Amino acid sequence: MSLKHGLLGFLTYGDMSGYDLEKLFSQSIGHFWSAKISQVYRDLTTMEKTGWVASEMVVQTGKPNKKVFKITEGGQQELERWLLEYDV
């Protein structure tokens, strides 16, 4: 399984930051597949360049701003293609 496709799957639940995605990843499937926060952000950057995700900077008071990612139409199509290819 590709980390990118796992992240796309999680983003179908809603928009999330890289931190949120890593936390969800570790809480749900982390007992058999681990992903470091650096891997998550690296893949999100690549996925944004390919058009699978889009991001928005959210300004926060008293905390650092955060970048929130959402799946795009292209990302949804890629996820569906991948699921059909692997019959998941």
PDB file of C-alpha atoms in Angstrom:
ATOM      1  CA  MET A   1       0.000   0.000   0.000  1.00  0.00           C
ATOM      2  CA  SER A   2       1.195   3.460  -0.851  1.00  0.00           C
ATOM      3  CA  LEU A   3       1.320   6.091   1.895  1.00  0.00           C
ATOM      4  CA  LYS A   4       0.006   8.620  -0.629  1.00  0.00           C
ATOM      5  CA  HIS A   5      -3.080   6.532  -1.272  1.00  0.00           C
ATOM      6  CA  GLY A   6      -3.611   5.978   2.443  1.00  0.00           C
ATOM      7  CA  LEU A   7      -3.490   9.742   2.994  1.00  0.00           C
ATOM      8  CA  LEU A   8      -5.945  10.294   0.140  1.00  0.00           C
ATOM      9  CA  GLY A   9      -8.269   7.795   1.786  1.00  0.00           C
ATOM     10  CA  PHE A  10      -8.094   9.626   5.116  1.00  0.00           C
ATOM     11  CA  LEU A  11      -8.776  12.948   3.385  1.00  0.00           C
ATOM     12  CA  THR A  12     -12.103  11.577   2.147  1.00  0.00           C
ATOM     13  CA  TYR A  13     -13.224  11.951   5.794  1.00  0.00           C
ATOM     14  CA  GLY A  14     -12.553  15.691   5.649  1.00  0.00           C
ATOM     15  CA  ASP A  15      -9.886  18.372   5.476  1.00  0.00           C
ATOM     16  CA  MET A  16      -6.892  17.814   7.776  1.00  0.00           C
ATOM     17  CA  SER A  17      -3.434  19.121   8.552  1.00  0.00           C
ATOM     18  CA  GLY A  18      -0.389  16.917   8.194  1.00  0.00           C
ATOM     19  CA  TYR A  19      -0.313  16.591  11.974  1.00  0.00           C
ATOM     20  CA  ASP A  20      -3.983  15.490  12.003  1.00  0.00           C
ATOM     21  CA  LEU A  21      -3.286  12.934   9.272  1.00  0.00           C
ATOM     22  CA  GLU A  22      -0.260  11.499  11.088  1.00  0.00           C
ATOM     23  CA  LYS A  23      -2.251  11.278  14.330  1.00  0.00           C
ATOM     24  CA  LEU A  24      -5.188   9.529  12.606  1.00  0.00           C
ATOM     25  CA  PHE A  25      -2.773   7.232  10.809  1.00  0.00           C
ATOM     26  CA  SER A  26      -1.026   6.178  14.006  1.00  0.00           C
ATOM     27  CA  GLN A  27      -4.292   5.737  15.950  1.00  0.00           C
ATOM     28  CA  SER A  28      -6.034   3.678  13.291  1.00  0.00           C
ATOM     29  CA  ILE A  29      -3.488   1.571  11.405  1.00  0.00           C
ATOM     30  CA  GLY A  30      -0.275   2.464  13.209  1.00  0.00           C
ATOM     31  CA  HIS A  31      -0.139  -0.908  14.959  1.00  0.00           C
ATOM     32  CA  PHE A  32       0.835  -2.554  11.634  1.00  0.00           C
ATOM     33  CA  TRP A  33       2.039   0.338   9.453  1.00  0.00           C
ATOM     34  CA  SER A  34       3.922   3.350  10.751  1.00  0.00           C
ATOM     35  CA  ALA A  35       4.466   6.677   9.048  1.00  0.00           C
ATOM     36  CA  LYS A  36       6.696   9.422  10.363  1.00  0.00           C
ATOM     37  CA  ILE A  37       5.450  12.995  10.286  1.00  0.00           C
ATOM     38  CA  SER A  38       8.287  13.860   7.871  1.00  0.00           C
ATOM     39  CA  GLN A  39       7.027  11.186   5.436  1.00  0.00           C
ATOM     40  CA  VAL A  40       3.472  12.509   5.678  1.00  0.00           C
ATOM     41  CA  TYR A  41       4.518  16.099   4.905  1.00  0.00           C
ATOM     42  CA  ARG A  42       6.857  14.978   2.099  1.00  0.00           C
ATOM     43  CA  ASP A  43       4.068  13.027   0.419  1.00  0.00           C
ATOM     44  CA  LEU A  44       1.528  15.830   0.938  1.00  0.00           C
ATOM     45  CA  THR A  45       3.914  18.236  -0.804  1.00  0.00           C
ATOM     46  CA  THR A  46       4.326  15.822  -3.724  1.00  0.00           C
ATOM     47  CA  MET A  47       0.576  15.195  -3.896  1.00  0.00           C
ATOM     48  CA  GLU A  48      -0.122  18.929  -3.971  1.00  0.00           C
ATOM     49  CA  LYS A  49       2.295  19.339  -6.888  1.00  0.00           C
ATOM     50  CA  THR A  50       0.518  16.559  -8.800  1.00  0.00           C
ATOM     51  CA  GLY A  51      -2.897  18.081  -8.065  1.00  0.00           C
ATOM     52  CA  TRP A  52      -4.227  15.305  -5.833  1.00  0.00           C
ATOM     53  CA  VAL A  53      -4.610  17.622  -2.831  1.00  0.00           C
ATOM     54  CA  ALA A  54      -4.957  21.352  -2.288  1.00  0.00           C
ATOM     55  CA  SER A  55      -3.991  23.264   0.820  1.00  0.00           C
ATOM     56  CA  GLU A  56      -5.088  26.361   2.662  1.00  0.00           C
ATOM     57  CA  MET A  57      -3.202  28.195   5.392  1.00  0.00           C
ATOM     58  CA  VAL A  58      -5.353  28.622   8.498  1.00  0.00           C
ATOM     59  CA  VAL A  59      -4.368  31.551  10.700  1.00  0.00           C
ATOM     60  CA  GLN A  60      -4.589  30.757  14.408  1.00  0.00           C
ATOM     61  CA  THR A  61      -4.380  33.105  17.354  1.00  0.00           C
ATOM     62  CA  GLY A  62      -1.890  32.099  20.033  1.00  0.00           C
ATOM     63  CA  LYS A  63      -0.691  29.102  18.004  1.00  0.00           C
ATOM     64  CA  PRO A  64       1.326  28.680  14.836  1.00  0.00           C
ATOM     65  CA  ASN A  65      -0.666  28.841  11.618  1.00  0.00           C
ATOM     66  CA  LYS A  66      -1.467  25.482  10.092  1.00  0.00           C
ATOM     67  CA  LYS A  67      -1.724  24.192   6.555  1.00  0.00           C
ATOM     68  CA  VAL A  68      -4.933  22.215   5.975  1.00  0.00           C
ATOM     69  CA  PHE A  69      -5.189  19.786   3.068  1.00  0.00           C
ATOM     70  CA  LYS A  70      -8.226  18.598   1.131  1.00  0.00           C
ATOM     71  CA  ILE A  71      -8.575  15.977  -1.557  1.00  0.00           C
ATOM     72  CA  THR A  72      -9.204  17.341  -5.052  1.00  0.00           C
ATOM     73  CA  GLU A  73     -11.216  15.870  -7.898  1.00  0.00           C
ATOM     74  CA  GLY A  74      -7.930  14.568  -9.331  1.00  0.00           C
ATOM     75  CA  GLY A  75      -7.053  12.992  -5.988  1.00  0.00           C
ATOM     76  CA  GLN A  76     -10.476  11.361  -5.766  1.00  0.00           C
ATOM     77  CA  GLN A  77     -10.041   9.937  -9.266  1.00  0.00           C
ATOM     78  CA  GLU A  78      -6.565   8.629  -8.398  1.00  0.00           C
ATOM     79  CA  LEU A  79      -7.853   6.997  -5.214  1.00  0.00           C
ATOM     80  CA  GLU A  80     -10.687   5.316  -7.112  1.00  0.00           C
ATOM     81  CA  ARG A  81      -8.248   4.161  -9.832  1.00  0.00           C
ATOM     82  CA  TRP A  82      -5.922   2.715  -7.200  1.00  0.00           C
ATOM     83  CA  LEU A  83      -8.767   0.961  -5.360  1.00  0.00           C
ATOM     84  CA  LEU A  84      -9.997  -0.633  -8.574  1.00  0.00           C
ATOM     85  CA  GLU A  85      -6.478  -1.652  -9.590  1.00  0.00           C
ATOM     86  CA  TYR A  86      -5.864  -3.453  -6.319  1.00  0.00           C
ATOM     87  CA  ASP A  87      -9.478  -4.563  -5.837  1.00  0.00           C
ATOM     88  CA  VAL A  88      -9.538  -3.053  -2.356  1.00  0.00           C
TER      89      VAL A  88
END
